[in-house]
Short mmCIF file of N, CA and C in Angstrom, two decimals:
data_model
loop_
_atom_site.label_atom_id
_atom_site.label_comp_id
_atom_site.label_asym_id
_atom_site.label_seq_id
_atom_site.Cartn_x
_atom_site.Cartn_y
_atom_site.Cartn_z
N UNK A 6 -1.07 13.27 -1.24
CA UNK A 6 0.16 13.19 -0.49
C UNK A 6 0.54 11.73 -0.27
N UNK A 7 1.89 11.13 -0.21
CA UNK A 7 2.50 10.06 0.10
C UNK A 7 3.41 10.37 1.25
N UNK A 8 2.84 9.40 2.15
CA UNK A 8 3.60 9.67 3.28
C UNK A 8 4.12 8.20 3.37
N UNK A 9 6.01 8.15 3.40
CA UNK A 9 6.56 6.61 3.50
C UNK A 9 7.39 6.72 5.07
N UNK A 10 7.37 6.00 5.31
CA UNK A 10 8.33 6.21 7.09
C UNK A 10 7.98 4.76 7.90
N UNK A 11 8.36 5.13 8.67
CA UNK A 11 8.06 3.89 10.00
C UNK A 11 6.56 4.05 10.86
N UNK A 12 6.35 5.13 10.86
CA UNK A 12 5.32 5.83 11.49
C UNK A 12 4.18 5.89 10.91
N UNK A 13 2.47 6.10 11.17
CA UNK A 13 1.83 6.72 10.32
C UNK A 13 1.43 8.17 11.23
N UNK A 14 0.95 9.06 10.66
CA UNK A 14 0.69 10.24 11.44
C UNK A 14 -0.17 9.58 12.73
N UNK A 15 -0.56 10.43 13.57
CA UNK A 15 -1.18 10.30 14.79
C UNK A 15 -2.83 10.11 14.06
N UNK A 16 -3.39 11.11 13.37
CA UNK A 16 -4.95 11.26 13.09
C UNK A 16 -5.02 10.07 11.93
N UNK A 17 -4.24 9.89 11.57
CA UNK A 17 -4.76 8.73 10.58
C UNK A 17 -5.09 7.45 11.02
N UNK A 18 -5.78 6.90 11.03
CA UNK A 18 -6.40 5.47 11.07
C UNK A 18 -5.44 3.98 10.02
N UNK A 19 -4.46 3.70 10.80
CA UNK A 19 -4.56 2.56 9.70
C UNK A 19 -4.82 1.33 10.12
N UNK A 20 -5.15 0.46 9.05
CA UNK A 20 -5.87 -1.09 9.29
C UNK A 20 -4.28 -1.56 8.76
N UNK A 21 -4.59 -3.26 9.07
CA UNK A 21 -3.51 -3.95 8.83
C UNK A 21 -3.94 -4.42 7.19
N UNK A 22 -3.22 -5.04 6.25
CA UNK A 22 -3.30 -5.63 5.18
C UNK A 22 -3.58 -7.01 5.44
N UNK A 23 -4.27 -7.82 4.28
CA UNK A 23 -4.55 -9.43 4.68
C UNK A 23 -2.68 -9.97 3.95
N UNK A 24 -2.21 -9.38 3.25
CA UNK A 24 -0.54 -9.87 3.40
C UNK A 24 0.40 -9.56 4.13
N UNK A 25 0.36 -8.69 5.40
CA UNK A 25 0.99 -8.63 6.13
C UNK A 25 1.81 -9.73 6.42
N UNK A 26 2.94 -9.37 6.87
CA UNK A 26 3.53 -10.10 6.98
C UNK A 26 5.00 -10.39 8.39
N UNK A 27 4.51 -9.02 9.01
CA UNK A 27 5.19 -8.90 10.35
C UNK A 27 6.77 -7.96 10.12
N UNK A 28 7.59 -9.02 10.56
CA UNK A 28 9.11 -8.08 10.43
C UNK A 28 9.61 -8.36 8.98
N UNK A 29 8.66 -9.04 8.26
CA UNK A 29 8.96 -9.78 6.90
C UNK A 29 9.17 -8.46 5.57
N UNK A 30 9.51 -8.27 4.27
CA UNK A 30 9.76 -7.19 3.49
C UNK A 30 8.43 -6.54 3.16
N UNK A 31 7.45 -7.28 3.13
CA UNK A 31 5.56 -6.72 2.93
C UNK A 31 5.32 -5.43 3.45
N UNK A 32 4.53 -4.76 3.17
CA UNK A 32 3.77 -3.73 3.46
C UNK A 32 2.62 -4.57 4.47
N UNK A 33 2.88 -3.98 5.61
CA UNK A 33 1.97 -3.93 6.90
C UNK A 33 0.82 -3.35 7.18
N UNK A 34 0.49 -2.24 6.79
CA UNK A 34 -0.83 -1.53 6.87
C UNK A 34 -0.52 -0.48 6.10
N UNK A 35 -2.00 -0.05 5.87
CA UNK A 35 -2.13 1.41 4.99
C UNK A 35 -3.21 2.08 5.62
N UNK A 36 -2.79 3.66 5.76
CA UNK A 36 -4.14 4.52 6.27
C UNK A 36 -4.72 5.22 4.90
N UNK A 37 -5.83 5.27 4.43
CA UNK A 37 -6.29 5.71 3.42
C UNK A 37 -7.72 6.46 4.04
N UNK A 38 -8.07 7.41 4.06
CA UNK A 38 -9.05 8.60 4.29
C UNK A 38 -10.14 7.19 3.82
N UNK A 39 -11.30 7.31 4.92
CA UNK A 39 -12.39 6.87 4.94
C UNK A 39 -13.34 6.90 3.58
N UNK A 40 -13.69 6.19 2.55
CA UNK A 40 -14.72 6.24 1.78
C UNK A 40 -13.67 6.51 0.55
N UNK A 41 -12.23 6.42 0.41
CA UNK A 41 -11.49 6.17 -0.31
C UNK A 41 -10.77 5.15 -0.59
N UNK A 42 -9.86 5.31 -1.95
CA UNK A 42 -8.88 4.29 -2.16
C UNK A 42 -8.24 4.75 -2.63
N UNK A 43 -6.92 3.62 -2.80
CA UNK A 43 -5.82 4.50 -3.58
C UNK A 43 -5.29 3.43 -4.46
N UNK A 44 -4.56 3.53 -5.56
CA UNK A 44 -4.20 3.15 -6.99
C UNK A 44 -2.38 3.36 -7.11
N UNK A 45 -1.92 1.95 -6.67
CA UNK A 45 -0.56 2.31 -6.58
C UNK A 45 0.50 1.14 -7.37
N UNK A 46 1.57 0.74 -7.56
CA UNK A 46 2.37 0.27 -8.23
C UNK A 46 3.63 -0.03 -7.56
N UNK A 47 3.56 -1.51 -7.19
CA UNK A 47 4.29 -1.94 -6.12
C UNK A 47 6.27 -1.63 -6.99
N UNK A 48 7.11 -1.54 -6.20
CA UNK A 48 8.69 -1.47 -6.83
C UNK A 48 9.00 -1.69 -5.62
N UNK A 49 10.63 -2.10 -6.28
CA UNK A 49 11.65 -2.94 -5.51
C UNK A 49 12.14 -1.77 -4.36
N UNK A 50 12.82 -2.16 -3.53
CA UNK A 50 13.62 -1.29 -2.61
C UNK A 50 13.97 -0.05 -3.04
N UNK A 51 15.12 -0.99 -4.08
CA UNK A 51 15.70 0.69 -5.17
C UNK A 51 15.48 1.17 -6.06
N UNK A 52 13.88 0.96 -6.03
CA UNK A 52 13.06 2.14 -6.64
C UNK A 52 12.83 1.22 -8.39
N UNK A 53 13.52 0.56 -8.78
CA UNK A 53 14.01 -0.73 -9.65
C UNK A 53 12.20 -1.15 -9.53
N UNK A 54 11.75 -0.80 -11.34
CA UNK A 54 10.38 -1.30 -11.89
C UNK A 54 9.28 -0.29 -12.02
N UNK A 55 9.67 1.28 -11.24
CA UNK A 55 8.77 2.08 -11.46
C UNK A 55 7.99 1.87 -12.49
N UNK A 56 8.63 1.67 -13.86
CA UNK A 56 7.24 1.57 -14.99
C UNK A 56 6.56 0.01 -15.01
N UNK A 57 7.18 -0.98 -14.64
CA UNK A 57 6.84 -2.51 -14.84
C UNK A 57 6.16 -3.02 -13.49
N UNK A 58 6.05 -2.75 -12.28
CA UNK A 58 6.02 -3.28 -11.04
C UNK A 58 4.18 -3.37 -11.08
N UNK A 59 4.02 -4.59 -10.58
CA UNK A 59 2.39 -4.51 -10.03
C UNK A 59 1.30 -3.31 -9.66
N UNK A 60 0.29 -4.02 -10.31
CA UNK A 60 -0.43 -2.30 -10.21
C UNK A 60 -1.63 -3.06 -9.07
N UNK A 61 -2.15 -2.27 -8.01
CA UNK A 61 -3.03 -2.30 -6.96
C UNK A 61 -4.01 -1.00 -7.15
N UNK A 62 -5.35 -1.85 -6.12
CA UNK A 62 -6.44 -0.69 -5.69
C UNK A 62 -6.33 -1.48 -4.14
N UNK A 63 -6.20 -0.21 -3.06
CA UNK A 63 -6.12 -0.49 -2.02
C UNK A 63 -7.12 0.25 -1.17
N UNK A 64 -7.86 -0.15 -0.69
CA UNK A 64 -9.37 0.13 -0.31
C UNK A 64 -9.01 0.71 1.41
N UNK A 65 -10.23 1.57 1.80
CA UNK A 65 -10.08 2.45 2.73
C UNK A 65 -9.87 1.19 4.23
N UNK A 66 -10.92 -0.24 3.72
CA UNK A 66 -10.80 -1.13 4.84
C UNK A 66 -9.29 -1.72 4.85
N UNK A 67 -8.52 -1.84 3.66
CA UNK A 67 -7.19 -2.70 3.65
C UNK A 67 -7.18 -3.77 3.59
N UNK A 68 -7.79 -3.74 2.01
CA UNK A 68 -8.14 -4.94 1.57
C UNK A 68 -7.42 -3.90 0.05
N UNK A 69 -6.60 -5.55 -0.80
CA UNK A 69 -5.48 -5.08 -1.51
C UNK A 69 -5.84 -5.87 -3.00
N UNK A 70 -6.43 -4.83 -3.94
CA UNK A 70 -6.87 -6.02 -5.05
C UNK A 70 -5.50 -5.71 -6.52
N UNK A 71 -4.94 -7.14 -6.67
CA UNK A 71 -4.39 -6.32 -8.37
C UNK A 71 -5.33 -6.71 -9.03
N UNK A 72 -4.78 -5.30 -10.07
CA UNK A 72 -5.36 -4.51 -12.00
C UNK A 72 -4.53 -5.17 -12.90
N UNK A 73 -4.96 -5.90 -13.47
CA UNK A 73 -4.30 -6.53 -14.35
C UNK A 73 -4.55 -5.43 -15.45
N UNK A 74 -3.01 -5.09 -16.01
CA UNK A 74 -2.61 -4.13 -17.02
C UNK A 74 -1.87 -4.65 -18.13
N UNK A 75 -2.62 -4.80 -19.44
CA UNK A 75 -2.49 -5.15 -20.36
C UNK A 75 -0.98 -4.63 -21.76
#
């Protein structure tokens, strides 16, 4: 499941990111289920790069590594 909003659910746990960046355009935190990660592909606002946009592994602590994709 992808959950995008202002909010994160109540039971989820999220940590902050080390790029945070406050009221700035960055992604602020992510909750990811304990002893997981997740594998995602950063795009623009309007959705602009789905196939080209940065590829990430984002770890259950929120810590944010790129995959360099060949």
């Amino acid at each position: 499941d992808i959950l995008v909003g202002d909010r994160v659910p109540a039971a989820a746990r999220s940590v902050p990111l080390a790029q945070a960046d406050g009221d700035g355009p960055a992604v602020d935190s992510v909750a990811v289920p304990p002893g997981r990660s997740v594998f995602v592909r950063s795009v623009g606002l309007t959705g602009a790069g789905q196939d080209t946009g940065s590829l990430f592994l984002v770890t259950d602590s929120g810590v944010m590594h790129g995959v360099w994709d060949d």
